[in-house]
PDB file of C-alpha atoms in Angstrom:
ATOM      1  CA  MET H  30      30.379 298.372 -23.623  1.00  0.00           C
ATOM      2  CA  SER H  31      33.202 300.907 -22.704  1.00  0.00           C
ATOM      3  CA  SER H  32      34.240 300.491 -26.017  1.00  0.00           C
ATOM      4  CA  PHE H  33      31.546 300.963 -27.904  1.00  0.00           C
ATOM      5  CA  VAL H  34      31.168 304.205 -26.060  1.00  0.00           C
ATOM      6  CA  LEU H  35      34.393 305.256 -26.457  1.00  0.00           C
ATOM      7  CA  SER H  36      34.548 304.534 -30.270  1.00  0.00           C
ATOM      8  CA  ASN H  37      30.953 307.076 -30.361  1.00  0.00           C
ATOM      9  CA  LEU H  38      33.174 309.838 -27.766  1.00  0.00           C
ATOM     10  CA  VAL H  39      35.489 310.245 -30.529  1.00  0.00           C
ATOM     11  CA  VAL H  40      33.587 310.340 -33.461  1.00  0.00           C
ATOM     12  CA  THR H  41      30.267 312.393 -32.011  1.00  0.00           C
ATOM     13  CA  VAL H  42      32.292 314.525 -30.676  1.00  0.00           C
ATOM     14  CA  GLY H  43      34.488 315.560 -34.524  1.00  0.00           C
ATOM     15  CA  MET H  44      30.581 315.431 -35.539  1.00  0.00           C
ATOM     16  CA  LEU H  45      30.617 318.506 -33.244  1.00  0.00           C
ATOM     17  CA  GLN H  46      33.388 320.561 -33.803  1.00  0.00           C
ATOM     18  CA  PRO H  47      32.146 323.888 -35.410  1.00  0.00           C
ATOM     19  CA  GLY H  48      33.336 325.282 -38.999  1.00  0.00           C
ATOM     20  CA  LEU H  49      33.591 321.741 -39.435  1.00  0.00           C
ATOM     21  CA  GLY H  50      32.711 322.733 -44.046  1.00  0.00           C
ATOM     22  CA  THR H  51      31.775 320.717 -46.609  1.00  0.00           C
ATOM     23  CA  VAL H  52      34.857 317.826 -46.433  1.00  0.00           C
ATOM     24  CA  GLY H  53      34.080 317.853 -42.423  1.00  0.00           C
ATOM     25  CA  THR H  54      31.028 317.383 -41.752  1.00  0.00           C
ATOM     26  CA  VAL H  55      31.511 314.396 -45.336  1.00  0.00           C
ATOM     27  CA  GLY H  56      34.475 313.194 -43.752  1.00  0.00           C
ATOM     28  CA  TRP H  57      32.415 312.382 -39.670  1.00  0.00           C
ATOM     29  CA  GLN H  58      29.523 310.890 -41.026  1.00  0.00           C
ATOM     30  CA  ILE H  59      30.917 308.846 -43.502  1.00  0.00           C
ATOM     31  CA  ALA H  60      33.379 308.002 -39.659  1.00  0.00           C
ATOM     32  CA  ASN H  61      29.829 307.521 -38.078  1.00  0.00           C
ATOM     33  CA  GLN H  62      28.296 305.248 -39.982  1.00  0.00           C
ATOM     34  CA  SER H  63      31.871 302.967 -40.080  1.00  0.00           C
ATOM     35  CA  LEU H  64      31.640 302.646 -37.009  1.00  0.00           C
ATOM     36  CA  ASN H  65      27.702 302.161 -37.133  1.00  0.00           C
ATOM     37  CA  VAL H  66      28.194 299.472 -39.626  1.00  0.00           C
ATOM     38  CA  ALA H  67      30.317 297.401 -37.956  1.00  0.00           C
ATOM     39  CA  VAL H  68      28.205 297.733 -34.736  1.00  0.00           C
ATOM     40  CA  ASN H  69      25.122 296.196 -36.128  1.00  0.00           C
ATOM     41  CA  SER H  70      27.432 293.921 -38.084  1.00  0.00           C
ATOM     42  CA  SER H  71      29.490 292.464 -34.894  1.00  0.00           C
ATOM     43  CA  ASN H  72      26.076 292.202 -32.285  1.00  0.00           C
ATOM     44  CA  ALA H  73      22.850 291.211 -34.892  1.00  0.00           C
ATOM     45  CA  ASN H  74      21.791 288.284 -34.078  1.00  0.00           C
ATOM     46  CA  LYS H  75      23.407 285.878 -35.514  1.00  0.00           C
ATOM     47  CA  SER H  76      21.188 282.745 -36.614  1.00  0.00           C
ATOM     48  CA  SER H  77      20.587 285.455 -39.143  1.00  0.00           C
ATOM     49  CA  PRO H  78      24.236 285.775 -40.428  1.00  0.00           C
ATOM     50  CA  MET H  79      24.606 288.671 -42.806  1.00  0.00           C
ATOM     51  CA  THR H  80      25.901 288.496 -46.722  1.00  0.00           C
ATOM     52  CA  THR H  81      28.340 291.043 -47.280  1.00  0.00           C
ATOM     53  CA  ALA H  82      26.327 292.411 -49.788  1.00  0.00           C
ATOM     54  CA  THR H  83      23.880 293.657 -47.810  1.00  0.00           C
ATOM     55  CA  LEU H  84      26.661 295.184 -45.266  1.00  0.00           C
ATOM     56  CA  ALA H  85      28.074 297.167 -48.511  1.00  0.00           C
ATOM     57  CA  LYS H  86      24.333 298.617 -49.505  1.00  0.00           C
ATOM     58  CA  SER H  87      23.575 299.561 -46.442  1.00  0.00           C
ATOM     59  CA  TYR H  88      27.097 300.696 -45.492  1.00  0.00           C
ATOM     60  CA  GLY H  89      26.520 303.316 -48.776  1.00  0.00           C
ATOM     61  CA  ILE H  90      22.709 304.358 -48.360  1.00  0.00           C
ATOM     62  CA  ALA H  91      23.643 304.694 -44.794  1.00  0.00           C
ATOM     63  CA  VAL H  92      26.872 307.731 -45.265  1.00  0.00           C
ATOM     64  CA  THR H  93      24.334 308.191 -48.694  1.00  0.00           C
ATOM     65  CA  ALA H  94      21.494 309.280 -45.577  1.00  0.00           C
ATOM     66  CA  SER H  95      23.532 310.837 -43.565  1.00  0.00           C
ATOM     67  CA  CYS H  96      25.534 312.811 -45.607  1.00  0.00           C
ATOM     68  CA  SER H  97      22.409 314.492 -47.236  1.00  0.00           C
ATOM     69  CA  VAL H  98      20.163 314.968 -44.782  1.00  0.00           C
ATOM     70  CA  ALA H  99      23.720 317.158 -42.606  1.00  0.00           C
ATOM     71  CA  LEU H 100      24.485 318.961 -46.440  1.00  0.00           C
ATOM     72  CA  GLY H 101      20.790 319.735 -46.146  1.00  0.00           C
ATOM     73  CA  LEU H 102      19.937 321.244 -43.139  1.00  0.00           C
ATOM     74  CA  ASN H 103      23.676 323.095 -43.616  1.00  0.00           C
ATOM     75  CA  ALA H 104      21.814 324.475 -47.074  1.00  0.00           C
ATOM     76  CA  LEU H 105      18.534 325.315 -45.420  1.00  0.00           C
ATOM     77  CA  VAL H 106      18.120 326.210 -42.310  1.00  0.00           C
ATOM     78  CA  PRO H 107      20.372 330.084 -42.612  1.00  0.00           C
ATOM     79  CA  ARG H 108      17.364 330.149 -45.352  1.00  0.00           C
ATOM     80  CA  LEU H 109      14.592 329.080 -42.742  1.00  0.00           C
ATOM     81  CA  ARG H 110      12.845 332.205 -41.157  1.00  0.00           C
ATOM     82  CA  VAL H 111      12.317 332.339 -37.852  1.00  0.00           C
ATOM     83  CA  ALA H 112      14.275 333.855 -34.804  1.00  0.00           C
ATOM     84  CA  PRO H 113      17.549 333.724 -34.621  1.00  0.00           C
ATOM     85  CA  SER H 114      17.820 332.516 -31.412  1.00  0.00           C
ATOM     86  CA  THR H 115      16.006 329.568 -32.988  1.00  0.00           C
ATOM     87  CA  ARG H 116      18.162 329.217 -36.054  1.00  0.00           C
ATOM     88  CA  ASN H 117      21.202 328.659 -34.351  1.00  0.00           C
ATOM     89  CA  ILE H 118      19.241 325.505 -32.061  1.00  0.00           C
ATOM     90  CA  LEU H 119      18.166 323.929 -35.332  1.00  0.00           C
ATOM     91  CA  LYS H 120      22.166 324.788 -36.955  1.00  0.00           C
ATOM     92  CA  ARG H 121      23.140 322.729 -33.579  1.00  0.00           C
ATOM     93  CA  LEU H 122      21.149 319.849 -33.914  1.00  0.00           C
ATOM     94  CA  ILE H 123      21.656 319.475 -37.188  1.00  0.00           C
ATOM     95  CA  PRO H 124      24.247 316.165 -36.993  1.00  0.00           C
ATOM     96  CA  PHE H 125      22.041 314.377 -34.761  1.00  0.00           C
ATOM     97  CA  ALA H 126      19.984 314.459 -37.574  1.00  0.00           C
ATOM     98  CA  ALA H 127      21.938 313.157 -39.322  1.00  0.00           C
ATOM     99  CA  VAL H 128      23.197 310.374 -37.723  1.00  0.00           C
ATOM    100  CA  ALA H 129      19.677 309.296 -35.702  1.00  0.00           C
ATOM    101  CA  SER H 130      18.433 309.406 -39.013  1.00  0.00           C
ATOM    102  CA  ALA H 131      20.534 307.403 -40.559  1.00  0.00           C
ATOM    103  CA  GLY H 132      21.595 305.109 -38.097  1.00  0.00           C
ATOM    104  CA  ALA H 133      17.953 303.925 -37.302  1.00  0.00           C
ATOM    105  CA  LEU H 134      17.631 303.060 -41.569  1.00  0.00           C
ATOM    106  CA  ASN H 135      21.031 301.155 -41.402  1.00  0.00           C
ATOM    107  CA  ALA H 136      20.117 299.299 -39.046  1.00  0.00           C
ATOM    108  CA  TYR H 137      16.853 298.539 -41.054  1.00  0.00           C
ATOM    109  CA  ILE H 138      17.994 297.595 -43.648  1.00  0.00           C
ATOM    110  CA  MET H 139      21.722 294.831 -42.114  1.00  0.00           C
ATOM    111  CA  ARG H 140      18.538 293.555 -41.045  1.00  0.00           C
ATOM    112  CA  ARG H 141      15.488 293.271 -42.266  1.00  0.00           C
ATOM    113  CA  GLY H 142      16.541 289.819 -44.032  1.00  0.00           C
ATOM    114  CA  GLU H 143      16.101 288.458 -40.167  1.00  0.00           C
ATOM    115  CA  ILE H 144      12.532 289.261 -40.260  1.00  0.00           C
ATOM    116  CA  THR H 145      11.964 287.173 -43.835  1.00  0.00           C
ATOM    117  CA  THR H 146      14.059 283.941 -42.324  1.00  0.00           C
ATOM    118  CA  GLY H 147      12.835 283.931 -38.566  1.00  0.00           C
ATOM    119  CA  ILE H 148      14.805 284.774 -35.469  1.00  0.00           C
ATOM    120  CA  ASP H 149      15.382 282.148 -32.538  1.00  0.00           C
ATOM    121  CA  VAL H 150      13.175 281.304 -29.796  1.00  0.00           C
ATOM    122  CA  ARG H 151      14.243 280.452 -26.684  1.00  0.00           C
ATOM    123  CA  PRO H 152      11.603 279.927 -24.072  1.00  0.00           C
ATOM    124  CA  VAL H 153      11.736 281.627 -20.316  1.00  0.00           C
ATOM    125  CA  ILE H 154      13.206 279.900 -17.497  1.00  0.00           C
ATOM    126  CA  SER H 155      12.850 280.244 -14.398  1.00  0.00           C
ATOM    127  CA  GLU H 156      15.622 280.578 -11.649  1.00  0.00           C
ATOM    128  CA  ALA H 157      15.924 276.979 -10.257  1.00  0.00           C
ATOM    129  CA  GLN H 158      17.272 276.026 -13.624  1.00  0.00           C
ATOM    130  CA  LYS H 159      18.813 278.430 -14.466  1.00  0.00           C
ATOM    131  CA  ARG H 160      20.923 277.854 -11.221  1.00  0.00           C
ATOM    132  CA  GLN H 161      20.989 273.913 -12.405  1.00  0.00           C
ATOM    133  CA  MET H 162      22.048 274.959 -16.391  1.00  0.00           C
ATOM    134  CA  GLN H 163      24.988 276.519 -14.573  1.00  0.00           C
ATOM    135  CA  ALA H 164      26.077 273.939 -12.525  1.00  0.00           C
ATOM    136  CA  GLU H 165      25.804 272.218 -15.299  1.00  0.00           C
ATOM    137  CA  GLY H 166      27.937 275.014 -16.878  1.00  0.00           C
ATOM    138  CA  LYS H 167      25.248 275.266 -19.252  1.00  0.00           C
ATOM    139  CA  SER H 168      23.099 278.571 -19.811  1.00  0.00           C
ATOM    140  CA  GLU H 169      20.119 279.235 -21.419  1.00  0.00           C
ATOM    141  CA  ARG H 170      22.045 279.782 -24.905  1.00  0.00           C
ATOM    142  CA  ASP H 171      21.866 276.286 -24.434  1.00  0.00           C
ATOM    143  CA  VAL H 172      18.139 275.740 -24.487  1.00  0.00           C
ATOM    144  CA  PRO H 173      17.390 274.305 -27.570  1.00  0.00           C
ATOM    145  CA  SER H 174      15.281 276.376 -29.743  1.00  0.00           C
ATOM    146  CA  LEU H 175      12.013 276.513 -30.623  1.00  0.00           C
ATOM    147  CA  GLY H 176      11.932 277.358 -33.688  1.00  0.00           C
ATOM    148  CA  ARG H 177      12.884 280.583 -35.790  1.00  0.00           C
ATOM    149  CA  SER H 178       9.259 283.463 -35.733  1.00  0.00           C
ATOM    150  CA  GLN H 179       9.375 286.527 -38.263  1.00  0.00           C
ATOM    151  CA  LYS H 180       7.422 288.618 -35.801  1.00  0.00           C
ATOM    152  CA  ALA H 181       9.975 288.229 -33.531  1.00  0.00           C
ATOM    153  CA  ALA H 182      12.225 289.675 -35.346  1.00  0.00           C
ATOM    154  CA  LYS H 183      10.087 292.306 -36.929  1.00  0.00           C
ATOM    155  CA  LEU H 184      10.671 293.297 -32.846  1.00  0.00           C
ATOM    156  CA  ALA H 185      13.959 292.986 -32.537  1.00  0.00           C
ATOM    157  CA  VAL H 186      14.610 294.468 -36.145  1.00  0.00           C
ATOM    158  CA  TYR H 187      12.158 298.205 -35.775  1.00  0.00           C
ATOM    159  CA  GLU H 188      13.946 297.939 -31.291  1.00  0.00           C
ATOM    160  CA  THR H 189      17.744 298.303 -32.698  1.00  0.00           C
ATOM    161  CA  ALA H 190      16.202 301.204 -35.369  1.00  0.00           C
ATOM    162  CA  ALA H 191      14.254 302.543 -32.893  1.00  0.00           C
ATOM    163  CA  SER H 192      16.724 302.869 -30.240  1.00  0.00           C
ATOM    164  CA  ARG H 193      19.740 303.556 -32.847  1.00  0.00           C
ATOM    165  CA  VAL H 194      17.945 307.424 -31.970  1.00  0.00           C
ATOM    166  CA  PHE H 195      17.736 307.295 -28.115  1.00  0.00           C
ATOM    167  CA  ASN H 196      21.430 306.096 -27.886  1.00  0.00           C
ATOM    168  CA  ASN H 197      23.176 309.150 -29.717  1.00  0.00           C
ATOM    169  CA  SER H 198      20.355 311.746 -28.419  1.00  0.00           C
ATOM    170  CA  PRO H 199      21.759 311.981 -24.694  1.00  0.00           C
ATOM    171  CA  ILE H 200      25.067 313.699 -26.607  1.00  0.00           C
ATOM    172  CA  MET H 201      24.099 315.002 -30.013  1.00  0.00           C
ATOM    173  CA  ILE H 202      21.082 317.408 -27.856  1.00  0.00           C
ATOM    174  CA  ILE H 203      21.683 317.757 -24.473  1.00  0.00           C
ATOM    175  CA  PRO H 204      25.824 318.560 -25.138  1.00  0.00           C
ATOM    176  CA  ALA H 205      25.075 320.625 -27.677  1.00  0.00           C
ATOM    177  CA  MET H 206      22.221 323.126 -26.078  1.00  0.00           C
ATOM    178  CA  VAL H 207      24.478 322.911 -23.288  1.00  0.00           C
ATOM    179  CA  LEU H 208      27.545 324.345 -24.121  1.00  0.00           C
ATOM    180  CA  TYR H 209      24.527 327.302 -26.920  1.00  0.00           C
ATOM    181  CA  HIS H 210      22.997 327.947 -23.215  1.00  0.00           C
ATOM    182  CA  ILE H 211      27.365 329.029 -21.765  1.00  0.00           C
ATOM    183  CA  GLN H 212      28.153 330.913 -25.321  1.00  0.00           C
ATOM    184  CA  GLU H 213      24.502 332.563 -25.217  1.00  0.00           C
ATOM    185  CA  LYS H 214      23.786 333.396 -21.911  1.00  0.00           C
ATOM    186  CA  GLN H 215      26.870 333.117 -19.091  1.00  0.00           C
ATOM    187  CA  ALA H 216      28.272 335.623 -17.959  1.00  0.00           C
ATOM    188  CA  TRP H 217      31.199 334.706 -17.110  1.00  0.00           C
ATOM    189  CA  TYR H 218      31.548 332.957 -20.424  1.00  0.00           C
ATOM    190  CA  LYS H 219      31.409 335.611 -22.980  1.00  0.00           C
ATOM    191  CA  ARG H 220      33.787 337.791 -20.144  1.00  0.00           C
ATOM    192  CA  LEU H 221      36.505 334.936 -21.035  1.00  0.00           C
ATOM    193  CA  MET H 222      35.549 334.876 -24.640  1.00  0.00           C
ATOM    194  CA  ALA H 223      35.936 338.668 -23.303  1.00  0.00           C
ATOM    195  CA  LYS H 224      39.799 338.643 -21.945  1.00  0.00           C
ATOM    196  CA  GLN H 225      42.929 341.095 -24.273  1.00  0.00           C
ATOM    197  CA  TRP H 226      44.592 337.106 -23.609  1.00  0.00           C
ATOM    198  CA  VAL H 227      42.032 335.368 -25.417  1.00  0.00           C
ATOM    199  CA  GLN H 228      41.198 338.124 -28.529  1.00  0.00           C
ATOM    200  CA  SER H 229      44.703 338.103 -29.911  1.00  0.00           C
ATOM    201  CA  ARG H 230      44.913 334.095 -29.421  1.00  0.00           C
ATOM    202  CA  PRO H 231      42.662 332.747 -32.460  1.00  0.00           C
ATOM    203  CA  LYS H 232      44.035 329.397 -31.157  1.00  0.00           C
ATOM    204  CA  VAL H 233      42.843 329.580 -27.586  1.00  0.00           C
ATOM    205  CA  ALA H 234      39.450 331.556 -28.512  1.00  0.00           C
ATOM    206  CA  MET H 235      38.596 328.064 -30.666  1.00  0.00           C
ATOM    207  CA  LEU H 236      39.821 325.408 -28.113  1.00  0.00           C
ATOM    208  CA  VAL H 237      37.396 327.147 -25.400  1.00  0.00           C
ATOM    209  CA  PRO H 238      34.454 325.910 -27.404  1.00  0.00           C
ATOM    210  CA  ILE H 239      35.388 323.147 -28.187  1.00  0.00           C
ATOM    211  CA  GLY H 240      37.454 322.012 -25.055  1.00  0.00           C
ATOM    212  CA  LEU H 241      33.858 322.895 -22.654  1.00  0.00           C
ATOM    213  CA  ASN H 242      32.166 320.996 -25.760  1.00  0.00           C
ATOM    214  CA  LEU H 243      34.357 317.476 -25.389  1.00  0.00           C
ATOM    215  CA  GLY H 244      33.530 317.771 -21.801  1.00  0.00           C
ATOM    216  CA  LEU H 245      30.291 317.445 -22.050  1.00  0.00           C
ATOM    217  CA  ILE H 246      30.005 315.354 -24.204  1.00  0.00           C
ATOM    218  CA  THR H 247      32.148 312.697 -22.479  1.00  0.00           C
ATOM    219  CA  VAL H 248      30.570 313.122 -19.682  1.00  0.00           C
ATOM    220  CA  VAL H 249      27.127 313.173 -21.206  1.00  0.00           C
ATOM    221  CA  SER H 250      28.473 309.685 -23.266  1.00  0.00           C
ATOM    222  CA  PHE H 251      29.595 307.834 -19.563  1.00  0.00           C
ATOM    223  CA  ALA H 252      26.508 308.527 -17.529  1.00  0.00           C
ATOM    224  CA  ALA H 253      23.784 308.921 -19.756  1.00  0.00           C
ATOM    225  CA  LEU H 254      24.646 306.612 -22.748  1.00  0.00           C
ATOM    226  CA  PRO H 255      24.128 303.461 -21.050  1.00  0.00           C
ATOM    227  CA  LEU H 256      21.285 304.056 -20.179  1.00  0.00           C
ATOM    228  CA  ALA H 257      20.230 304.957 -23.136  1.00  0.00           C
ATOM    229  CA  LEU H 258      21.071 302.042 -24.621  1.00  0.00           C
ATOM    230  CA  ALA H 259      19.606 299.836 -21.255  1.00  0.00           C
ATOM    231  CA  VAL H 260      15.686 300.813 -23.412  1.00  0.00           C
ATOM    232  CA  PHE H 261      15.322 298.056 -25.402  1.00  0.00           C
ATOM    233  CA  PRO H 262      16.976 294.676 -23.199  1.00  0.00           C
ATOM    234  CA  GLN H 263      19.650 292.656 -26.008  1.00  0.00           C
ATOM    235  CA  GLN H 264      18.009 289.744 -24.332  1.00  0.00           C
ATOM    236  CA  GLN H 265      14.346 289.919 -25.018  1.00  0.00           C
ATOM    237  CA  GLU H 266      11.111 288.449 -23.084  1.00  0.00           C
ATOM    238  CA  ILE H 267       7.637 287.590 -24.800  1.00  0.00           C
ATOM    239  CA  ARG H 268       4.155 286.267 -24.577  1.00  0.00           C
ATOM    240  CA  ALA H 269       5.131 282.881 -26.381  1.00  0.00           C
ATOM    241  CA  ASP H 270       0.832 282.935 -27.909  1.00  0.00           C
ATOM    242  CA  ASP H 271       1.358 286.659 -28.857  1.00  0.00           C
ATOM    243  CA  LEU H 272       4.089 285.169 -31.754  1.00  0.00           C
ATOM    244  CA  GLU H 273       2.850 282.893 -34.712  1.00  0.00           C
ATOM    245  CA  PRO H 274       0.552 279.645 -34.133  1.00  0.00           C
ATOM    246  CA  GLU H 275       3.697 277.068 -33.832  1.00  0.00           C
ATOM    247  CA  PHE H 276       4.307 279.030 -30.846  1.00  0.00           C
ATOM    248  CA  HIS H 277       1.055 279.444 -29.259  1.00  0.00           C
ATOM    249  CA  GLY H 278       1.302 277.237 -25.507  1.00  0.00           C
ATOM    250  CA  LYS H 279       5.209 276.685 -25.699  1.00  0.00           C
ATOM    251  CA  GLY H 280       6.321 279.362 -23.152  1.00  0.00           C
ATOM    252  CA  GLY H 281       8.668 278.432 -20.718  1.00  0.00           C
ATOM    253  CA  ASP H 282       8.425 280.038 -16.871  1.00  0.00           C
ATOM    254  CA  GLY H 283       5.639 282.614 -17.451  1.00  0.00           C
ATOM    255  CA  GLY H 284       4.455 281.541 -20.727  1.00  0.00           C
ATOM    256  CA  LYS H 285       6.835 283.627 -22.785  1.00  0.00           C
ATOM    257  CA  VAL H 286       9.776 282.900 -24.599  1.00  0.00           C
ATOM    258  CA  TRP H 287      13.186 284.884 -25.993  1.00  0.00           C
ATOM    259  CA  PHE H 288      14.687 285.725 -28.249  1.00  0.00           C
ATOM    260  CA  ASN H 289      18.727 287.775 -28.922  1.00  0.00           C
ATOM    261  CA  ARG H 290      17.334 291.219 -29.961  1.00  0.00           C
ATOM    262  CA  GLY H 291      20.885 292.723 -30.773  1.00  0.00           C
ATOM    263  CA  LEU H 292      22.793 295.982 -30.294  1.00  0.00           C
TER     264      LEU H 292
END
């Protein structure tokens, strides 16, 4: 978790820096989708492994989508006939739109093969059975699979794609909106930026908002990102009777089975 948060933090800070230009925007979108591919590959349901061709295809599609959305919105938003304040807010949300849409697409493309092959489902065991297995040095993953379910796979893939939006929402919306409020509404910030020693040092004037942005992103990443990741549990439970007929009546504790959704 900590390595994912740190990597995500570095990439997010890069994407949200002002004045990136076309080269910077494309470069950070490529870096972000590279991280997404690594996360999707290492945290997928391993009962349906992905091929190198699938990884390459997903990476290419995700990079193309994220860069297209980012560059397209960068060109479109300034032309919108809306209030200047609304336009400024929309500009700050462009990275989120690009990352969220491409992240969801990336997850779906990489893991859609699971929907065809299905993923393993296992019966949920009781607490007493868990304790007994732990005493034997085993875990729930050692419980024999009941078979592969396409319905469970579809739920896993769709929830993972949706989780990409939830995961990116806190660190790409909250800091951007808070920084906008500080820059546009807070008198102390305007007084600081108006000081002679700041005005005479362009690098300092540039580093002040960057430093604020970095601080906000750091706080939100470690406070809100874990909560966003927990929206969809990695180990998902579902009633056996809600799956294909061959699983009906085969559920464990509470008539349920579980599967590894992945991240």
